[in-house]
Amino acid sequence: MLFYNRFMPIRLLSPEVASQIAAGEVVERPASVVKELVENALDAGARSVDVSIRGAGRALVEVADDGKGIPADELSLAVERHATSKLQDANDLFRIDTLGFRGEALASIGSVSRMTITSRAADSQSGARIRIEAGIAGKVEPVGAPQGTVVRVEELFYNVPARLKFLKQDVTERRAIDGLLSRYALAYPQVRFRFTSDSASVLQTSGDGDRRAILASLYGVDVARQMLEVLAEEESDAGQPLRLTGYISPASLTRSNRKEITFFINGRWVSDTPLTQAILQAYHTLLMVGRFPLTALFLEIDPAEVDVNVHPAKAEVRFRSQDKVFSFVQRSVRRALLAYSPVPAMPPAQNLWGGSSVSGNQYPVSGNQFGGQGVGLEWGIAHDNLNAEGKMQNDELSAEPQENVQHSAFSNLPLLRLVGQIGASYLVAEGPDGLYLIDQHAAHERILFEKLMSQRARQNIPSQALLTPEVVQLPPASANLIHEQLPVLQKFGFDVEPFGPGAFQVRAMPVLFSGSDPAAALRALVEDFEEDEAPLQNEIEARVAGRVCKRLAVKAGQALSPEEQRALLENLEACESPRTCPHGRPTMIHLSVDVLERQFGRRGAR
Ligand code: ADP
Ligand code: MG
């Protein structure tokens, strides 16, 4: 039940309150302010857009552009609700070629902040400024200003405390802005974007039109290099052909969520579209369950064929012929995918049977999955002889057959006899009750994970200094994340320090991972982080550990010497939960004697 006063008469809301209510639809969080202001700049034909924020956008959002500007005599109109220069009559609604058209953004933002707009129109000699506080506009005053517009939004929601309470942690709000600007930078490669957060430069693009270069600054050079280009066009009855351009990841490069599926329709970022499904269908059978591609796709379609006026923040669209567009997107993506990356016979197919030239414990690994460079990988088992419990002493890779008896006491696996390796990916072993097929990657992941966690529990993670500290450059969003996780990394024996914008220097790694690529370890931590993840500290730790172990574990496709196969098996037997990897996938398949007999028709099946 609502606690309203039943004797309260019906009244019209004051313009301020009505305006705040309407503002809620457009301005939900600092990122929405950034979005509206950047879209205005782009609509004004800006070649350069500078965004700076303070305090995750609560204290300040400022967007400066060099677009056509707002004439002084239109300034006070610009901040009124439903005032726009982009629509004339209702028919225009069905052929919208600008990002804005509702004439609501400036009014909405002005009603929930202290906003100052300074602008000089292309053909005017001097500029003008207007200030709006909580929806009340001041006088327009002349000021000197370069051509273009600067909108300064201070103390967002200062007059709507209820809204402030709904804002997430600074990190999350900042990440939303970051994600948004990254996407706009990608969509408008001819525009020079600069993004500064609390005076630190976060993102900068050159505006030279090179999309792959922007991909590189967002995702890192390795990812950018692997992305496949999509370029498809199809005639349409509507007049303007359908065009799909942009980049998609090959099947080997995936994420654990859909957040990196970016789709723009006529220059507008649309987060919620059935076309995401079209993209996923294009990847059908090529991706493992629960894995998603990265895309930056740009659809151009006759404006008359798409309705963008479905959602106040314009985050959704509708198509006149949805099926046609759907199938066009699906076919175009599929074609690009198959043209570049034939279906792997055994994922990941790279370097199948490779790595046979073994020197010591070191394996050459094709790093294609993770970015083109070879990842030097070591077992991390050989060095780990500092454990307290005696049973762990068997970690050492040794040619001597190990005494397995005491293992089984600790383990919920029976004693296994190694038979060999198949497909450079699986170990075959025999147990008292049949055959075991063991996924070497999942198994190694489990082993590393348990070791790391048990060392952590004992507060004793041996760390080893790198001979030459390695500098890792990360995309802005990832760099932010690493910053937050630095204390966790330290607890795990990583010595990592900030090293300039977006860069980190790795000076030491856990001994368990020595020989592994420090860059791969760092990236593993941040690639799949969910936007709103703020789990409890111990969950973070387990997750961080899980990620690193996954990334640094031996891969499928690596041939192992018999000694290494045996060591892997023994280490697995010593695990507390040997049957699944830390992510819950099985490490092994068991074919019991019973099953075998039935399959071979030796026993009365059926
Ligand atoms: P809309 O973008 O839907 O038209 P806004 O409230 O965002 O509504 O902006 C109102 C008007 O102010 C725009 O139609 C445009 O004429 C003008 N305007 C806003 N921002 C800029 C800008 N950065 N450069 C030039 N004109 C702008
Ligand atoms: Mg607008």
mmCIF file of N, CA and C in Angstrom, residues 367-468:
data_model
loop_
_atom_site.group_PDB
_atom_site.id
_atom_site.type_symbol
_atom_site.label_atom_id
_atom_site.label_comp_id
_atom_site.label_asym_id
_atom_site.label_seq_id
_atom_site.Cartn_x
_atom_site.Cartn_y
_atom_site.Cartn_z
ATOM 1 N N GLY A 367 50.418 -19.396 -29.096
ATOM 2 C CA GLY A 367 49.596 -18.512 -28.262
ATOM 3 C C GLY A 367 48.433 -17.928 -29.032
ATOM 4 N N ASN A 368 48.088 -18.502 -30.157
ATOM 5 C CA ASN A 368 47.068 -17.894 -31.013
ATOM 6 C C ASN A 368 45.806 -17.509 -30.286
ATOM 7 N N GLN A 369 45.404 -18.361 -29.368
ATOM 8 C CA GLN A 369 44.201 -18.070 -28.628
ATOM 9 C C GLN A 369 44.312 -16.770 -27.873
ATOM 10 N N PHE A 370 45.507 -16.465 -27.481
ATOM 11 C CA PHE A 370 45.654 -15.355 -26.548
ATOM 12 C C PHE A 370 46.408 -14.204 -27.153
ATOM 13 N N GLY A 371 46.680 -14.271 -28.424
ATOM 14 C CA GLY A 371 47.262 -13.068 -28.974
ATOM 15 C C GLY A 371 48.542 -13.251 -29.744
ATOM 16 N N GLY A 372 48.639 -14.304 -30.501
ATOM 17 C CA GLY A 372 49.678 -14.371 -31.511
ATOM 18 C C GLY A 372 51.075 -14.690 -30.983
ATOM 19 N N GLN A 373 51.418 -14.248 -29.790
ATOM 20 C CA GLN A 373 52.768 -14.529 -29.365
ATOM 21 C C GLN A 373 52.829 -15.887 -28.708
ATOM 22 N N GLY A 374 53.984 -16.500 -28.827
ATOM 23 C CA GLY A 374 54.151 -17.760 -28.135
ATOM 24 C C GLY A 374 54.149 -17.477 -26.637
ATOM 25 N N VAL A 375 53.526 -18.321 -25.908
ATOM 26 C CA VAL A 375 53.512 -18.151 -24.462
ATOM 27 C C VAL A 375 54.446 -19.198 -23.896
ATOM 28 N N GLY A 376 55.550 -18.779 -23.349
ATOM 29 C CA GLY A 376 56.459 -19.751 -22.766
ATOM 30 C C GLY A 376 55.784 -20.317 -21.543
ATOM 31 N N LEU A 377 55.680 -21.602 -21.449
ATOM 32 C CA LEU A 377 54.918 -22.144 -20.340
ATOM 33 C C LEU A 377 55.703 -23.195 -19.617
ATOM 34 N N GLU A 378 55.641 -23.121 -18.343
ATOM 35 C CA GLU A 378 56.337 -24.126 -17.579
ATOM 36 C C GLU A 378 55.320 -24.802 -16.671
ATOM 37 N N TRP A 379 55.639 -25.977 -16.260
ATOM 38 C CA TRP A 379 54.688 -26.689 -15.416
ATOM 39 C C TRP A 379 54.396 -25.988 -14.125
ATOM 40 N N GLY A 380 55.413 -25.393 -13.611
ATOM 41 C CA GLY A 380 55.175 -24.783 -12.311
ATOM 42 C C GLY A 380 55.114 -25.842 -11.236
ATOM 43 N N ILE A 381 55.325 -27.052 -11.625
ATOM 44 C CA ILE A 381 55.243 -28.113 -10.640
ATOM 45 C C ILE A 381 56.628 -28.365 -10.074
ATOM 46 N N ALA A 382 57.590 -28.319 -10.968
ATOM 47 C CA ALA A 382 58.944 -28.668 -10.586
ATOM 48 C C ALA A 382 59.463 -27.806 -9.429
ATOM 49 N N HIS A 383 59.054 -26.543 -9.415
ATOM 50 C CA HIS A 383 59.609 -25.642 -8.415
ATOM 51 C C HIS A 383 58.850 -25.684 -7.105
ATOM 52 N N ASP A 384 57.750 -26.293 -7.162
ATOM 53 C CA ASP A 384 56.867 -26.162 -6.015
ATOM 54 C C ASP A 384 57.136 -27.237 -4.983
ATOM 55 N N ASN A 385 58.326 -27.215 -4.451
ATOM 56 C CA ASN A 385 58.616 -28.256 -3.471
ATOM 57 C C ASN A 385 58.750 -27.656 -2.085
ATOM 58 N N LEU A 386 58.090 -26.530 -1.888
ATOM 59 C CA LEU A 386 58.209 -25.854 -0.604
ATOM 60 C C LEU A 386 57.018 -26.159 0.288
ATOM 61 N N ASN A 387 56.222 -27.092 -0.153
ATOM 62 C CA ASN A 387 55.005 -27.349 0.596
ATOM 63 C C ASN A 387 55.268 -28.015 1.925
ATOM 64 N N ALA A 388 54.365 -27.752 2.818
ATOM 65 C CA ALA A 388 54.522 -28.313 4.150
ATOM 66 C C ALA A 388 54.236 -29.810 4.159
ATOM 67 N N GLU A 389 53.123 -30.192 3.532
ATOM 68 C CA GLU A 389 52.762 -31.611 3.606
ATOM 69 C C GLU A 389 53.679 -32.452 2.732
ATOM 70 N N GLY A 390 53.985 -33.570 3.256
ATOM 71 C CA GLY A 390 54.873 -34.458 2.533
ATOM 72 C C GLY A 390 54.293 -34.924 1.218
ATOM 73 N N LYS A 391 53.005 -35.076 1.172
ATOM 74 C CA LYS A 391 52.437 -35.662 -0.039
ATOM 75 C C LYS A 391 52.643 -34.758 -1.244
ATOM 76 N N MET A 392 52.818 -33.489 -0.982
ATOM 77 C CA MET A 392 53.012 -32.585 -2.093
ATOM 78 C C MET A 392 54.422 -32.665 -2.655
ATOM 79 N N GLN A 393 55.313 -33.302 -1.896
ATOM 80 C CA GLN A 393 56.686 -33.384 -2.381
ATOM 81 C C GLN A 393 56.770 -34.125 -3.703
ATOM 82 N N ASN A 394 55.798 -34.877 -3.982
ATOM 83 C CA ASN A 394 55.819 -35.634 -5.224
ATOM 84 C C ASN A 394 55.598 -34.776 -6.453
ATOM 85 N N ASP A 395 55.473 -33.488 -6.214
ATOM 86 C CA ASP A 395 55.238 -32.588 -7.328
ATOM 87 C C ASP A 395 56.359 -32.619 -8.358
ATOM 88 N N GLU A 396 57.521 -32.897 -7.881
ATOM 89 C CA GLU A 396 58.626 -32.794 -8.810
ATOM 90 C C GLU A 396 58.475 -33.730 -9.990
ATOM 91 N N LEU A 397 58.833 -33.174 -11.152
ATOM 92 C CA LEU A 397 58.799 -33.998 -12.346
ATOM 93 C C LEU A 397 59.989 -34.913 -12.256
ATOM 94 N N SER A 398 59.743 -36.164 -12.198
ATOM 95 C CA SER A 398 60.900 -37.024 -12.082
ATOM 96 C C SER A 398 60.675 -38.232 -12.949
ATOM 97 N N ALA A 399 61.748 -38.742 -13.456
ATOM 98 C CA ALA A 399 61.635 -39.882 -14.352
ATOM 99 C C ALA A 399 61.288 -41.143 -13.577
ATOM 100 N N GLU A 400 61.603 -41.109 -12.302
ATOM 101 C CA GLU A 400 61.311 -42.293 -11.486
ATOM 102 C C GLU A 400 59.802 -42.480 -11.336
ATOM 103 N N PRO A 401 59.340 -43.691 -11.489
ATOM 104 C CA PRO A 401 57.928 -43.928 -11.214
ATOM 105 C C PRO A 401 57.675 -43.578 -9.748
ATOM 106 N N GLN A 402 56.577 -42.916 -9.490
ATOM 107 C CA GLN A 402 56.335 -42.473 -8.121
ATOM 108 C C GLN A 402 55.592 -43.540 -7.335
ATOM 109 N N GLU A 403 55.837 -43.485 -6.068
ATOM 110 C CA GLU A 403 55.091 -44.365 -5.177
ATOM 111 C C GLU A 403 53.724 -43.738 -4.939
ATOM 112 N N ASN A 404 52.720 -44.416 -5.407
ATOM 113 C CA ASN A 404 51.413 -43.783 -5.405
ATOM 114 C C ASN A 404 50.563 -44.073 -4.186
ATOM 115 N N VAL A 405 51.026 -44.987 -3.401
ATOM 116 C CA VAL A 405 50.148 -45.501 -2.381
ATOM 117 C C VAL A 405 49.612 -44.426 -1.447
ATOM 118 N N GLN A 406 50.559 -43.558 -0.971
ATOM 119 C CA GLN A 406 50.055 -42.609 0.018
ATOM 120 C C GLN A 406 49.123 -41.583 -0.610
ATOM 121 N N HIS A 407 49.222 -41.368 -1.910
ATOM 122 C CA HIS A 407 48.311 -40.431 -2.555
ATOM 123 C C HIS A 407 46.862 -40.814 -2.370
ATOM 124 N N SER A 408 46.650 -42.088 -2.636
ATOM 125 C CA SER A 408 45.253 -42.494 -2.702
ATOM 126 C C SER A 408 44.538 -42.260 -1.381
ATOM 127 N N ALA A 409 45.320 -42.256 -0.311
ATOM 128 C CA ALA A 409 44.709 -42.022 0.986
ATOM 129 C C ALA A 409 44.088 -40.622 1.069
ATOM 130 N N PHE A 410 44.708 -39.674 0.381
ATOM 131 C CA PHE A 410 44.227 -38.312 0.463
ATOM 132 C C PHE A 410 43.228 -37.984 -0.628
ATOM 133 N N SER A 411 43.102 -38.876 -1.552
ATOM 134 C CA SER A 411 42.487 -38.469 -2.787
ATOM 135 C C SER A 411 41.189 -39.220 -2.995
ATOM 136 N N ASN A 412 40.276 -38.610 -3.715
ATOM 137 C CA ASN A 412 39.083 -39.370 -4.021
ATOM 138 C C ASN A 412 39.151 -39.977 -5.415
ATOM 139 N N LEU A 413 40.370 -40.100 -5.909
ATOM 140 C CA LEU A 413 40.567 -40.829 -7.154
ATOM 141 C C LEU A 413 41.216 -42.161 -6.814
ATOM 142 N N PRO A 414 40.867 -43.201 -7.530
ATOM 143 C CA PRO A 414 41.574 -44.459 -7.286
ATOM 144 C C PRO A 414 42.986 -44.364 -7.849
ATOM 145 N N LEU A 415 43.788 -45.295 -7.525
ATOM 146 C CA LEU A 415 45.117 -45.363 -8.114
ATOM 147 C C LEU A 415 45.000 -45.526 -9.614
ATOM 148 N N LEU A 416 45.726 -44.712 -10.346
ATOM 149 C CA LEU A 416 45.619 -44.814 -11.799
ATOM 150 C C LEU A 416 46.963 -45.218 -12.398
ATOM 151 N N ARG A 417 46.890 -46.011 -13.438
ATOM 152 C CA ARG A 417 48.108 -46.366 -14.164
ATOM 153 C C ARG A 417 48.072 -45.643 -15.500
ATOM 154 N N LEU A 418 49.122 -44.894 -15.748
ATOM 155 C CA LEU A 418 49.164 -44.126 -16.985
ATOM 156 C C LEU A 418 49.331 -45.041 -18.184
ATOM 157 N N VAL A 419 48.515 -44.843 -19.200
ATOM 158 C CA VAL A 419 48.681 -45.593 -20.446
ATOM 159 C C VAL A 419 49.372 -44.729 -21.485
ATOM 160 N N GLY A 420 48.978 -43.472 -21.575
ATOM 161 C CA GLY A 420 49.651 -42.587 -22.541
ATOM 162 C C GLY A 420 48.813 -41.360 -22.835
ATOM 163 N N GLN A 421 49.226 -40.676 -23.888
ATOM 164 C CA GLN A 421 48.553 -39.434 -24.258
ATOM 165 C C GLN A 421 47.954 -39.601 -25.648
ATOM 166 N N ILE A 422 46.765 -39.053 -25.844
ATOM 167 C CA ILE A 422 46.212 -39.091 -27.201
ATOM 168 C C ILE A 422 45.832 -37.686 -27.644
ATOM 169 N N GLY A 423 46.001 -37.466 -28.934
ATOM 170 C CA GLY A 423 45.634 -36.176 -29.514
ATOM 171 C C GLY A 423 46.362 -35.016 -28.875
ATOM 172 N N ALA A 424 47.491 -35.282 -28.240
ATOM 173 C CA ALA A 424 48.249 -34.246 -27.535
ATOM 174 C C ALA A 424 47.358 -33.455 -26.588
ATOM 175 N N SER A 425 46.251 -34.051 -26.206
ATOM 176 C CA SER A 425 45.293 -33.309 -25.387
ATOM 177 C C SER A 425 44.766 -34.095 -24.195
ATOM 178 N N TYR A 426 44.753 -35.398 -24.319
ATOM 179 C CA TYR A 426 44.147 -36.210 -23.269
ATOM 180 C C TYR A 426 45.126 -37.268 -22.783
ATOM 181 N N LEU A 427 45.037 -37.542 -21.511
ATOM 182 C CA LEU A 427 45.791 -38.663 -20.983
ATOM 183 C C LEU A 427 44.844 -39.845 -20.863
ATOM 184 N N VAL A 428 45.387 -41.003 -21.099
ATOM 185 C CA VAL A 428 44.602 -42.214 -20.920
ATOM 186 C C VAL A 428 45.183 -42.942 -19.717
ATOM 187 N N ALA A 429 44.326 -43.353 -18.821
ATOM 188 C CA ALA A 429 44.832 -44.064 -17.653
ATOM 189 C C ALA A 429 43.891 -45.209 -17.333
ATOM 190 N N GLU A 430 44.460 -46.198 -16.653
ATOM 191 C CA GLU A 430 43.654 -47.329 -16.256
ATOM 192 C C GLU A 430 43.503 -47.311 -14.735
ATOM 193 N N GLY A 431 42.308 -47.566 -14.282
ATOM 194 C CA GLY A 431 42.079 -47.645 -12.844
ATOM 195 C C GLY A 431 41.515 -49.009 -12.516
ATOM 196 N N PRO A 432 41.269 -49.265 -11.246
ATOM 197 C CA PRO A 432 40.729 -50.570 -10.859
ATOM 198 C C PRO A 432 39.374 -50.831 -11.508
ATOM 199 N N ASP A 433 38.703 -49.751 -11.870
ATOM 200 C CA ASP A 433 37.378 -49.937 -12.433
ATOM 201 C C ASP A 433 37.282 -49.314 -13.829
ATOM 202 N N GLY A 434 38.192 -49.678 -14.702
ATOM 203 C CA GLY A 434 38.045 -49.255 -16.086
ATOM 204 C C GLY A 434 38.999 -48.165 -16.518
ATOM 205 N N LEU A 435 38.544 -47.448 -17.542
ATOM 206 C CA LEU A 435 39.408 -46.536 -18.269
ATOM 207 C C LEU A 435 39.088 -45.090 -17.901
ATOM 208 N N TYR A 436 40.149 -44.282 -17.797
ATOM 209 C CA TYR A 436 39.943 -42.855 -17.533
ATOM 210 C C TYR A 436 40.556 -42.030 -18.654
ATOM 211 N N LEU A 437 39.759 -41.134 -19.213
ATOM 212 C CA LEU A 437 40.272 -40.186 -20.194
ATOM 213 C C LEU A 437 40.366 -38.843 -19.483
ATOM 214 N N ILE A 438 41.552 -38.275 -19.472
ATOM 215 C CA ILE A 438 41.753 -37.057 -18.674
ATOM 216 C C ILE A 438 42.104 -35.887 -19.578
ATOM 217 N N ASP A 439 41.379 -34.822 -19.405
ATOM 218 C CA ASP A 439 41.633 -33.614 -20.186
ATOM 219 C C ASP A 439 42.841 -32.905 -19.559
ATOM 220 N N GLN A 440 43.955 -32.869 -20.269
ATOM 221 C CA GLN A 440 45.179 -32.395 -19.631
ATOM 222 C C GLN A 440 45.090 -30.931 -19.204
ATOM 223 N N HIS A 441 44.388 -30.139 -19.988
ATOM 224 C CA HIS A 441 44.285 -28.725 -19.637
ATOM 225 C C HIS A 441 43.452 -28.539 -18.363
ATOM 226 N N ALA A 442 42.288 -29.153 -18.379
ATOM 227 C CA ALA A 442 41.405 -29.008 -17.210
ATOM 228 C C ALA A 442 42.087 -29.562 -15.957
ATOM 229 N N ALA A 443 42.798 -30.671 -16.130
ATOM 230 C CA ALA A 443 43.455 -31.297 -14.988
ATOM 231 C C ALA A 443 44.554 -30.392 -14.437
ATOM 232 N N HIS A 444 45.343 -29.849 -15.338
ATOM 233 C CA HIS A 444 46.427 -28.993 -14.883
ATOM 234 C C HIS A 444 45.883 -27.728 -14.209
ATOM 235 N N GLU A 445 44.778 -27.265 -14.764
ATOM 236 C CA GLU A 445 44.128 -26.094 -14.185
ATOM 237 C C GLU A 445 43.746 -26.378 -12.730
ATOM 238 N N ARG A 446 43.156 -27.530 -12.529
ATOM 239 C CA ARG A 446 42.756 -27.934 -11.184
ATOM 240 C C ARG A 446 43.974 -28.016 -10.252
ATOM 241 N N ILE A 447 45.040 -28.608 -10.753
ATOM 242 C CA ILE A 447 46.232 -28.793 -9.925
ATOM 243 C C ILE A 447 46.804 -27.435 -9.496
ATOM 244 N N LEU A 448 46.996 -26.568 -10.487
ATOM 245 C CA LEU A 448 47.556 -25.253 -10.183
ATOM 246 C C LEU A 448 46.671 -24.514 -9.183
ATOM 247 N N PHE A 449 45.374 -24.623 -9.410
ATOM 248 C CA PHE A 449 44.423 -23.904 -8.575
ATOM 249 C C PHE A 449 44.520 -24.352 -7.114
ATOM 250 N N GLU A 450 44.516 -25.657 -6.930
ATOM 251 C CA GLU A 450 44.564 -26.134 -5.537
ATOM 252 C C GLU A 450 45.871 -25.770 -4.860
ATOM 253 N N LYS A 451 46.945 -25.832 -5.638
ATOM 254 C CA LYS A 451 48.232 -25.468 -5.039
ATOM 255 C C LYS A 451 48.250 -24.005 -4.646
ATOM 256 N N LEU A 452 47.814 -23.186 -5.569
ATOM 257 C CA LEU A 452 47.836 -21.755 -5.305
ATOM 258 C C LEU A 452 46.970 -21.426 -4.095
ATOM 259 N N MET A 453 45.791 -22.032 -4.051
ATOM 260 C CA MET A 453 44.893 -21.726 -2.951
ATOM 261 C C MET A 453 45.434 -22.261 -1.629
ATOM 262 N N SER A 454 46.116 -23.414 -1.670
ATOM 263 C CA SER A 454 46.598 -23.937 -0.398
ATOM 264 C C SER A 454 47.814 -23.128 0.063
ATOM 265 N N GLN A 455 48.621 -22.680 -0.873
ATOM 266 C CA GLN A 455 49.723 -21.795 -0.481
ATOM 267 C C GLN A 455 49.171 -20.499 0.099
ATOM 268 N N ARG A 456 48.115 -20.042 -0.513
ATOM 269 C CA ARG A 456 47.498 -18.789 -0.062
ATOM 270 C C ARG A 456 46.963 -18.961 1.363
ATOM 271 N N ALA A 457 46.338 -20.121 1.594
ATOM 272 C CA ALA A 457 45.768 -20.364 2.911
ATOM 273 C C ALA A 457 46.858 -20.387 3.963
ATOM 274 N N ARG A 458 48.021 -20.854 3.539
ATOM 275 C CA ARG A 458 49.144 -20.887 4.495
ATOM 276 C C ARG A 458 49.921 -19.585 4.479
ATOM 277 N N GLN A 459 49.426 -18.618 3.745
ATOM 278 C CA GLN A 459 50.068 -17.313 3.624
ATOM 279 C C GLN A 459 51.498 -17.465 3.168
ATOM 280 N N ASN A 460 51.712 -18.421 2.317
ATOM 281 C CA ASN A 460 53.085 -18.668 1.911
ATOM 282 C C ASN A 460 53.107 -18.962 0.422
ATOM 283 N N ILE A 461 53.070 -17.911 -0.369
ATOM 284 C CA ILE A 461 53.150 -18.114 -1.809
ATOM 285 C C ILE A 461 54.534 -17.700 -2.257
ATOM 286 N N PRO A 462 55.361 -18.695 -2.538
ATOM 287 C CA PRO A 462 56.707 -18.338 -2.962
ATOM 288 C C PRO A 462 56.650 -17.556 -4.268
ATOM 289 N N SER A 463 57.389 -16.469 -4.289
ATOM 290 C CA SER A 463 57.370 -15.597 -5.447
ATOM 291 C C SER A 463 58.780 -15.503 -6.000
ATOM 292 N N GLN A 464 58.874 -15.310 -7.280
ATOM 293 C CA GLN A 464 60.191 -15.283 -7.894
ATOM 294 C C GLN A 464 60.330 -14.016 -8.731
ATOM 295 N N ALA A 465 61.415 -13.288 -8.516
ATOM 296 C CA ALA A 465 61.610 -12.055 -9.282
ATOM 297 C C ALA A 465 61.919 -12.380 -10.740
ATOM 298 N N LEU A 466 61.403 -11.599 -11.637
ATOM 299 C CA LEU A 466 61.718 -11.803 -13.047
ATOM 300 C C LEU A 466 63.098 -11.213 -13.318
ATOM 301 N N LEU A 467 63.844 -11.866 -14.183
ATOM 302 C CA LEU A 467 65.174 -11.349 -14.505
ATOM 303 C C LEU A 467 65.056 -9.951 -15.087
ATOM 304 N N THR A 468 64.132 -9.825 -16.046
ATOM 305 C CA THR A 468 63.855 -8.496 -16.571
ATOM 306 C C THR A 468 62.377 -8.224 -16.335
#
